[in-house]
Amino acid sequence: MRTILVAAILSLVIGLLATPLWIRVVRRLGYGQMVREEGPRSHLGKRGTPTMGGTVLIVAALAGYAIAHLATVTRPTVSGALVLFLMTGLGLVGFVDDYIKVFKQRSLGLRSGAKMIGIIVVGGVFALLSLRFPNGYGMTPATTHLSFLRDFGPSLGPWLCVLWALAMIAGTSNAVNLTDGLDGLAAGAVGMVLGAYILISDRQLRGSCTLTLEPHCYTVRDPLDLAVVAAAALGALIGFLWWNAPPAKIFMGDTGSLALGGVIVGLALSTQTEILLVVLAGLPVIITLSVIIQVGSFKTTRRRVFKMAPLQHHFELSGWAETTIVVRFWLVSALCVAAGLGLFYLDNPSFLFPL
């Protein structure tokens, strides 16, 4: 458990100290945020704010994870390494998108097709490798079953499992990307989900089928190291949020939003809770649904349901202050995380309240 604490503290310190340095670098290079002309008019004042802050977030998480293992003389695991690979790989796709925006001084970076190809390539490598590397008990980082609170139903087989994982990865990364639009909104919401996965992984470790004969034990390969990954990502995110809180000194960009989507969906697939992620990440799900509803309504009836999508911009145009929207959306996210954790613990209360 020391490794979890050390990873969180180290990544937090690195994020706090490195972010202002990155702000200076980005300003010197002239890499300021581009703002869509069709977006809320209040956002025009954010033009030129340093961006690509997700770069520091990724580096801080990786450094915190690596140094924590060195400091506690513990070995990284395949599961932890794969989740970090997914986070970093999707972050790289986002970095290319951000770089095109700032280099060409336009609000659009990679074309949607090119971005999706990048997500599929990184996600496909993760999905294929996660079905390999069984440990001494035959457990692999991911399984070929669907999972809610644990695996259920018959095996999907490797290829259907890979397609399911790709759908989860693409959907989650894009959902977090849509949530990123107001200062601190996505960072706060994802931070709560990461905190939930520290608790979930800890319970899975205590109730592992390798340690207990309980009928509802968990068959997760490396729950302790997955908690370390979540802690490292959370620490880095808090360090970044210190500078990203309204009014933001730096934006995470697609580099950060895609990376954050990658780390939480990687944790979900590796802890066998991918359907539970829909509850835990309820805020990004709601925001994504608002976009789907808006686009679907406009294409079929030529009418808009919301003043603007994603949902946070609807409330901006309704006169809500940005900080009001962020705090209230954080509260919605907290309720979703609480509901998800409640479902997880109620599935096996003996691990929460041991006799």
Coordinates of N, CA and C in Angstrom, one line a residue, residues 21-202:
L21 N 6.4 25.5 -15.3 CA 7.5 25.5 -16.2 C 7.1 25.2 -17.7
W22 N 6.1 24.3 -17.8 CA 5.6 24.0 -19.2 C 4.8 25.2 -19.7
I23 N 4.1 26.0 -18.8 CA 3.4 27.2 -19.2 C 4.4 28.2 -19.8
R24 N 5.6 28.3 -19.2 CA 6.6 29.3 -19.7 C 7.1 28.8 -21.1
V25 N 7.3 27.5 -21.2 CA 7.8 26.9 -22.5 C 6.8 27.2 -23.6
V26 N 5.5 26.9 -23.3 CA 4.5 27.0 -24.3 C 4.3 28.5 -24.7
R27 N 4.3 29.4 -23.8 CA 4.2 30.8 -24.1 C 5.4 31.2 -25.0
R28 N 6.6 30.8 -24.6 CA 7.7 31.2 -25.4 C 7.6 30.7 -26.9
L29 N 7.1 29.5 -27.0 CA 6.9 28.9 -28.4 C 5.7 29.5 -29.1
G30 N 4.8 30.2 -28.3 CA 3.6 30.7 -28.9 C 2.5 29.7 -29.2
Y31 N 2.5 28.6 -28.4 CA 1.5 27.6 -28.6 C 0.3 27.9 -27.7
G32 N -0.5 28.8 -28.2 CA -1.7 29.2 -27.4 C -3.0 28.5 -28.0
Q33 N -4.0 28.4 -27.1 CA -5.2 27.8 -27.5 C -6.0 28.5 -28.6
M34 N -6.4 27.8 -29.6 CA -7.3 28.3 -30.6 C -8.7 28.1 -30.2
V35 N -9.6 29.0 -30.5 CA -11.0 29.0 -30.0 C -11.9 29.0 -31.3
R36 N -12.9 28.0 -31.3 CA -13.8 27.9 -32.4 C -14.7 29.2 -32.4
E37 N -14.8 29.8 -33.6 CA -15.6 31.0 -33.8 C -17.1 30.7 -33.5
E38 N -17.6 29.4 -33.7 CA -19.0 29.1 -33.5 C -19.3 28.8 -32.1
G39 N -18.3 28.8 -31.2 CA -18.4 28.5 -29.8 C -19.0 29.7 -29.1
P40 N -19.2 29.5 -27.7 CA -19.7 30.6 -26.9 C -18.8 31.9 -27.0
R41 N -19.4 33.0 -27.1 CA -18.6 34.3 -27.3 C -17.7 34.5 -26.1
S42 N -18.1 34.0 -24.9 CA -17.3 34.2 -23.7 C -16.0 33.5 -23.8
H43 N -15.9 32.5 -24.7 CA -14.6 31.8 -24.8 C -13.6 32.5 -25.6
L44 N -14.0 33.6 -26.3 CA -13.0 34.3 -27.2 C -11.9 34.9 -26.4
G45 N -12.2 35.2 -25.1 CA -11.2 35.8 -24.2 C -10.1 34.8 -23.8
K46 N -10.4 33.4 -24.0 CA -9.4 32.4 -23.7 C -8.4 32.1 -24.8
R47 N -8.6 32.8 -25.9 CA -7.7 32.6 -27.0 C -6.3 32.9 -26.6
G48 N -5.3 32.1 -26.9 CA -3.9 32.3 -26.6 C -3.5 31.7 -25.3
T49 N -4.4 31.2 -24.5 CA -4.0 30.5 -23.2 C -3.2 29.3 -23.5
P50 N -2.0 29.1 -22.8 CA -1.2 28.0 -23.1 C -2.0 26.7 -23.1
T51 N -1.6 25.8 -23.9 CA -2.4 24.5 -24.1 C -1.4 23.3 -24.0
M52 N -1.9 22.2 -24.3 CA -1.1 20.9 -24.3 C -0.6 20.6 -22.9
G53 N -1.3 21.1 -21.9 CA -0.9 20.8 -20.5 C -1.0 19.3 -20.2
G54 N -1.8 18.5 -21.0 CA -1.8 17.1 -20.8 C -0.5 16.4 -20.9
T55 N 0.5 17.1 -21.6 CA 1.9 16.5 -21.7 C 2.5 16.4 -20.3
V56 N 2.4 17.4 -19.5 CA 2.9 17.4 -18.1 C 2.1 16.3 -17.3
L57 N 0.8 16.3 -17.5 CA 0.0 15.3 -16.8 C 0.5 13.9 -17.0
I58 N 0.8 13.5 -18.3 CA 1.2 12.2 -18.6 C 2.6 11.9 -18.0
V59 N 3.5 12.9 -18.2 CA 4.9 12.7 -17.7 C 4.9 12.5 -16.2
A60 N 4.1 13.3 -15.5 CA 4.0 13.3 -14.0 C 3.5 11.9 -13.6
A61 N 2.4 11.4 -14.3 CA 1.9 10.1 -13.9 C 2.9 9.0 -14.1
L62 N 3.6 9.0 -15.3 CA 4.6 8.0 -15.6 C 5.7 8.0 -14.6
A63 N 6.2 9.2 -14.3 CA 7.3 9.4 -13.4 C 6.9 9.0 -12.0
G64 N 5.7 9.4 -11.5 CA 5.3 9.0 -10.2 C 5.2 7.5 -10.1
Y65 N 4.6 6.8 -11.1 CA 4.5 5.4 -11.1 C 5.8 4.7 -11.0
A66 N 6.8 5.1 -11.9 CA 8.1 4.5 -12.0 C 8.9 4.7 -10.7
I67 N 8.9 5.9 -10.2 CA 9.8 6.2 -9.0 C 9.2 5.6 -7.8
A68 N 7.9 5.5 -7.7 CA 7.2 4.8 -6.6 C 7.6 3.3 -6.5
H69 N 7.7 2.7 -7.6 CA 8.1 1.3 -7.6 C 9.6 1.1 -7.2
L70 N 10.4 2.1 -7.7 CA 11.8 2.1 -7.3 C 12.0 2.3 -5.8
A71 N 11.3 3.3 -5.3 CA 11.4 3.7 -3.9 C 10.9 2.6 -3.0
T72 N 9.9 1.8 -3.4 CA 9.4 0.8 -2.5 C 9.9 -0.6 -2.9
V73 N 10.8 -0.7 -3.8 CA 11.4 -1.9 -4.3 C 10.4 -2.9 -4.6
T74 N 9.4 -2.5 -5.4 CA 8.4 -3.4 -6.0 C 8.5 -3.4 -7.5
R75 N 7.9 -4.5 -8.1 CA 8.0 -4.6 -9.5 C 6.7 -4.1 -10.2
P76 N 6.9 -3.4 -11.3 CA 5.7 -3.1 -12.1 C 5.1 -4.3 -12.7
T77 N 3.8 -4.3 -13.1 CA 3.1 -5.4 -13.6 C 2.7 -5.2 -15.1
V78 N 2.4 -6.2 -15.7 CA 1.9 -6.1 -17.1 C 0.6 -5.3 -17.2
S79 N -0.3 -5.5 -16.3 CA -1.6 -4.8 -16.3 C -1.3 -3.3 -16.1
G80 N -0.5 -2.9 -15.2 CA -0.2 -1.5 -15.0 C 0.5 -0.9 -16.2
A81 N 1.4 -1.6 -16.8 CA 2.2 -1.1 -17.9 C 1.2 -0.9 -19.1
L82 N 0.3 -1.8 -19.3 CA -0.6 -1.7 -20.4 C -1.6 -0.5 -20.3
V83 N -2.1 -0.3 -19.1 CA -3.0 0.9 -18.9 C -2.2 2.2 -19.1
L84 N -0.9 2.2 -18.6 CA -0.1 3.4 -18.9 C 0.2 3.6 -20.4
F85 N 0.4 2.4 -21.1 CA 0.6 2.5 -22.5 C -0.6 3.1 -23.2
L86 N -1.8 2.7 -22.8 CA -3.0 3.2 -23.4 C -3.2 4.7 -23.1
M87 N -2.9 5.1 -21.9 CA -3.0 6.5 -21.6 C -2.0 7.3 -22.4
T88 N -0.7 6.9 -22.5 CA 0.3 7.6 -23.2 C 0.0 7.6 -24.7
G89 N -0.4 6.4 -25.3 CA -0.6 6.3 -26.7 C -1.8 7.2 -27.1
L90 N -2.8 7.3 -26.4 CA -3.9 8.2 -26.8 C -3.5 9.6 -26.5
G91 N -2.7 9.9 -25.5 CA -2.2 11.2 -25.3 C -1.4 11.7 -26.5
L92 N -0.6 10.8 -27.1 CA 0.2 11.1 -28.2 C -0.7 11.5 -29.4
V93 N -1.8 10.7 -29.6 CA -2.7 11.1 -30.7 C -3.3 12.5 -30.4
G94 N -3.6 12.8 -29.2 CA -4.1 14.1 -28.8 C -3.1 15.2 -29.0
F95 N -1.8 14.9 -28.7 CA -0.7 15.8 -28.9 C -0.5 16.2 -30.3
V96 N -0.6 15.2 -31.2 CA -0.5 15.5 -32.7 C -1.7 16.5 -33.1
D97 N -2.9 16.2 -32.6 CA -4.0 17.0 -32.9 C -3.8 18.5 -32.4
D98 N -3.3 18.6 -31.1 CA -3.1 19.9 -30.5 C -2.0 20.7 -31.3
Y99 N -0.9 19.9 -31.7 CA 0.2 20.6 -32.4 C -0.3 21.1 -33.7
I100 N -1.1 20.4 -34.4 CA -1.6 20.9 -35.7 C -2.4 22.2 -35.5
K101 N -3.2 22.2 -34.4 CA -4.0 23.4 -34.1 C -3.1 24.6 -33.9
V102 N -2.1 24.5 -33.0 CA -1.3 25.7 -32.7 C -0.3 26.0 -33.8
F103 N 0.2 25.0 -34.5 CA 1.2 25.3 -35.5 C 0.5 26.0 -36.7
K104 N -0.7 25.5 -37.1 CA -1.4 26.1 -38.2 C -2.4 27.2 -37.8
Q105 N -2.4 27.5 -36.5 CA -3.3 28.5 -36.0 C -4.7 28.4 -36.5
R106 N -5.3 27.2 -36.2 CA -6.7 27.0 -36.5 C -7.3 26.2 -35.4
S107 N -8.7 26.2 -35.3 CA -9.3 25.5 -34.2 C -9.5 24.0 -34.5
L108 N -9.2 23.6 -35.7 CA -9.4 22.1 -36.0 C -8.0 21.6 -36.2
G109 N -7.7 20.4 -35.6 CA -6.4 19.7 -35.8 C -6.5 18.6 -36.7
L110 N -6.3 17.4 -36.2 CA -6.4 16.2 -37.0 C -7.9 16.0 -37.5
R111 N -8.0 15.5 -38.7 CA -9.4 15.2 -39.2 C -9.9 14.1 -38.3
S112 N -11.2 14.1 -38.2 CA -11.9 13.1 -37.3 C -11.5 11.7 -37.7
G113 N -11.4 11.4 -39.0 CA -11.0 10.1 -39.4 C -9.6 9.7 -39.0
A114 N -8.7 10.6 -39.2 CA -7.3 10.4 -38.8 C -7.2 10.2 -37.3
K115 N -7.9 11.0 -36.5 CA -7.9 10.8 -35.1 C -8.4 9.5 -34.7
M116 N -9.5 9.1 -35.3 CA -10.1 7.8 -34.9 C -9.2 6.6 -35.3
I117 N -8.5 6.7 -36.4 CA -7.5 5.7 -36.8 C -6.4 5.6 -35.7
G118 N -5.9 6.7 -35.2 CA -4.9 6.7 -34.2 C -5.5 6.0 -32.9
I119 N -6.7 6.4 -32.5 CA -7.3 5.8 -31.3 C -7.4 4.3 -31.5
I120 N -7.9 3.8 -32.7 CA -8.1 2.4 -33.0 C -6.7 1.6 -33.0
V121 N -5.7 2.2 -33.5 CA -4.4 1.6 -33.5 C -3.9 1.4 -32.1
V122 N -3.9 2.4 -31.3 CA -3.4 2.3 -29.9 C -4.3 1.4 -29.1
G123 N -5.6 1.6 -29.3 CA -6.6 0.7 -28.6 C -6.5 -0.8 -29.0
G124 N -6.3 -1.0 -30.3 CA -6.1 -2.4 -30.7 C -4.9 -3.1 -30.1
V125 N -3.8 -2.4 -30.1 CA -2.6 -3.0 -29.5 C -2.8 -3.3 -28.0
F126 N -3.5 -2.3 -27.3 CA -3.8 -2.6 -25.9 C -4.7 -3.8 -25.7
A127 N -5.8 -3.9 -26.5 CA -6.8 -4.9 -26.4 C -6.1 -6.3 -26.7
L128 N -5.3 -6.4 -27.7 CA -4.7 -7.7 -28.1 C -3.7 -8.1 -27.0
L129 N -2.9 -7.2 -26.5 CA -1.9 -7.5 -25.5 C -2.5 -7.9 -24.2
S130 N -3.7 -7.2 -23.9 CA -4.3 -7.5 -22.6 C -4.9 -8.9 -22.5
L131 N -5.0 -9.6 -23.6 CA -5.5 -11.0 -23.5 C -4.4 -12.0 -23.4
R132 N -3.1 -11.5 -23.4 CA -2.0 -12.3 -23.3 C -1.4 -12.2 -21.9
F133 N -0.2 -12.7 -21.6 CA 0.5 -12.6 -20.4 C -0.2 -13.2 -19.2
P134 N -0.7 -14.4 -19.2 CA -1.3 -15.0 -18.0 C -0.3 -15.2 -16.9
N135 N -0.8 -15.0 -15.6 CA 0.1 -15.2 -14.5 C 0.1 -16.6 -14.1
G136 N 0.6 -16.9 -12.9 CA 0.7 -18.3 -12.4 C -0.7 -18.9 -12.2
Y137 N -1.7 -18.1 -12.1 CA -3.1 -18.6 -11.9 C -3.9 -18.5 -13.2
G138 N -3.3 -18.2 -14.3 CA -4.0 -18.2 -15.6 C -4.7 -16.9 -15.8
M139 N -4.6 -15.9 -15.0 CA -5.3 -14.6 -15.1 C -4.5 -13.7 -16.1
T140 N -5.2 -13.1 -17.0 CA -4.6 -12.1 -18.0 C -5.1 -10.7 -17.6
P141 N -4.4 -9.7 -18.1 CA -4.9 -8.3 -17.7 C -6.3 -8.0 -18.1
A142 N -6.9 -8.6 -19.1 CA -8.3 -8.4 -19.4 C -8.8 -9.8 -19.8
T143 N -10.1 -9.9 -19.9 CA -10.7 -11.2 -20.2 C -11.6 -11.1 -21.4
T144 N -12.1 -12.3 -21.9 CA -13.0 -12.3 -23.1 C -14.4 -12.3 -22.7
H145 N -14.7 -11.9 -21.5 CA -16.1 -11.8 -21.0 C -16.5 -10.3 -20.9
L146 N -17.8 -10.1 -20.9 CA -18.4 -8.8 -20.5 C -18.3 -8.7 -19.0
S147 N -18.2 -7.5 -18.5 CA -18.1 -7.4 -17.0 C -18.9 -6.1 -16.6
F148 N -19.5 -6.3 -15.4 CA -20.2 -5.1 -14.8 C -19.5 -4.9 -13.4
L149 N -19.8 -5.7 -12.5 CA -19.1 -5.7 -11.2 C -18.0 -6.7 -11.2
R150 N -18.1 -7.7 -12.1 CA -17.1 -8.7 -12.3 C -17.6 -9.4 -13.7
D151 N -16.8 -10.3 -14.1 CA -17.2 -11.0 -15.4 C -18.5 -11.7 -15.3
F152 N -19.3 -11.7 -16.4 CA -20.5 -12.5 -16.4 C -20.7 -13.0 -17.8
G153 N -21.6 -14.0 -17.9 CA -22.0 -14.6 -19.2 C -20.9 -15.4 -19.9
P154 N -21.2 -15.9 -21.1 CA -20.2 -16.7 -21.8 C -19.1 -15.9 -22.4
S155 N -18.0 -16.5 -22.7 CA -16.9 -15.9 -23.4 C -17.3 -15.3 -24.7
L156 N -16.9 -14.1 -25.1 CA -17.1 -13.5 -26.4 C -16.2 -14.0 -27.4
G157 N -15.1 -14.6 -27.0 CA -14.0 -15.0 -27.9 C -13.1 -13.8 -28.1
P158 N -11.9 -14.0 -28.5 CA -10.9 -13.0 -28.5 C -11.2 -11.8 -29.5
W159 N -11.8 -12.1 -30.7 CA -12.0 -11.1 -31.6 C -13.1 -10.2 -31.3
L160 N -14.2 -10.7 -30.8 CA -15.3 -9.9 -30.3 C -14.9 -9.1 -29.1
C161 N -14.1 -9.7 -28.3 CA -13.6 -9.0 -27.1 C -12.8 -7.8 -27.5
V162 N -11.9 -7.9 -28.5 CA -11.1 -6.8 -29.0 C -12.0 -5.7 -29.6
L163 N -13.1 -6.1 -30.3 CA -14.0 -5.1 -30.9 C -14.7 -4.3 -29.8
W164 N -15.1 -5.1 -28.7 CA -15.8 -4.5 -27.6 C -14.9 -3.5 -26.9
A165 N -13.6 -3.9 -26.7 CA -12.6 -3.0 -26.0 C -12.4 -1.8 -26.9
L166 N -12.3 -1.9 -28.2 CA -12.1 -0.8 -29.1 C -13.3 0.2 -29.0
A167 N -14.5 -0.3 -28.9 CA -15.7 0.5 -28.7 C -15.7 1.3 -27.4
M168 N -15.3 0.6 -26.4 CA -15.2 1.2 -25.0 C -14.1 2.3 -25.1
I169 N -12.9 2.0 -25.7 CA -11.8 2.9 -25.7 C -12.2 4.2 -26.5
A170 N -12.7 4.0 -27.7 CA -13.1 5.1 -28.5 C -14.2 5.9 -27.9
G171 N -15.2 5.3 -27.3 CA -16.3 6.0 -26.7 C -15.9 6.8 -25.5
T172 N -15.1 6.2 -24.6 CA -14.6 6.9 -23.4 C -13.7 8.0 -23.7
S173 N -12.7 7.8 -24.5 CA -11.8 8.9 -24.8 C -12.5 10.1 -25.5
N174 N -13.5 9.8 -26.3 CA -14.2 10.9 -27.0 C -15.2 11.6 -26.0
A175 N -15.7 10.8 -25.0 CA -16.6 11.4 -24.0 C -15.9 12.3 -23.1
V176 N -14.7 12.0 -22.7 CA -13.9 12.9 -21.9 C -13.5 14.1 -22.7
N177 N -13.2 13.9 -24.0 CA -12.8 15.0 -24.8 C -13.9 16.0 -25.0
L178 N -15.2 15.5 -25.1 CA -16.3 16.4 -25.1 C -16.6 17.1 -23.8
T179 N -16.2 16.5 -22.7 CA -16.4 17.1 -21.4 C -15.5 18.2 -21.1
D180 N -14.3 18.1 -21.8 CA -13.3 19.2 -21.6 C -13.7 20.4 -22.4
G181 N -14.1 21.5 -21.8 CA -14.5 22.6 -22.5 C -14.6 23.8 -21.6
L182 N -14.7 23.6 -20.3 CA -14.7 24.6 -19.3 C -13.5 24.4 -18.3
D183 N -13.0 25.4 -17.7 CA -11.8 25.3 -16.9 C -12.1 24.4 -15.7
G184 N -11.3 23.3 -15.7 CA -11.4 22.3 -14.6 C -12.5 21.3 -14.6
L185 N -13.4 21.4 -15.6 CA -14.5 20.5 -15.6 C -14.1 19.0 -15.8
A186 N -13.4 18.7 -16.9 CA -13.0 17.3 -17.2 C -12.0 16.8 -16.1
A187 N -11.1 17.7 -15.7 CA -10.1 17.2 -14.7 C -10.8 16.8 -13.4
G188 N -11.7 17.6 -12.9 CA -12.4 17.3 -11.7 C -13.2 16.0 -11.8
A189 N -14.0 15.9 -12.9 CA -14.8 14.7 -13.1 C -14.0 13.4 -13.2
V190 N -12.9 13.4 -14.0 CA -12.1 12.2 -14.2 C -11.3 11.9 -12.9
G191 N -10.9 13.0 -12.1 CA -10.3 12.8 -10.9 C -11.1 11.9 -9.9
M192 N -12.4 12.2 -9.9 CA -13.3 11.4 -9.0 C -13.4 10.0 -9.4
V193 N -13.4 9.7 -10.7 CA -13.4 8.4 -11.2 C -12.1 7.6 -10.9
L194 N -11.0 8.3 -11.0 CA -9.7 7.7 -10.6 C -9.7 7.4 -9.1
G195 N -10.2 8.3 -8.3 CA -10.3 8.0 -6.9 C -11.1 6.7 -6.6
A196 N -12.2 6.6 -7.3 CA -13.1 5.4 -7.2 C -12.3 4.1 -7.6
Y197 N -11.4 4.2 -8.6 CA -10.7 3.0 -9.0 C -9.6 2.6 -8.0
I198 N -9.1 3.6 -7.2 CA -8.2 3.2 -6.2 C -8.9 2.4 -5.1
L199 N -10.1 2.8 -4.8 CA -10.9 2.0 -3.8 C -11.3 0.6 -4.4
I200 N -11.8 0.6 -5.6 CA -12.2 -0.6 -6.2 C -11.0 -1.6 -6.3
S201 N -9.9 -1.2 -6.8 CA -8.7 -2.0 -6.9 C -8.3 -2.5 -5.5
D202 N -8.4 -1.7 -4.5 CA -8.0 -2.1 -3.1 C -8.9 -3.2 -2.7

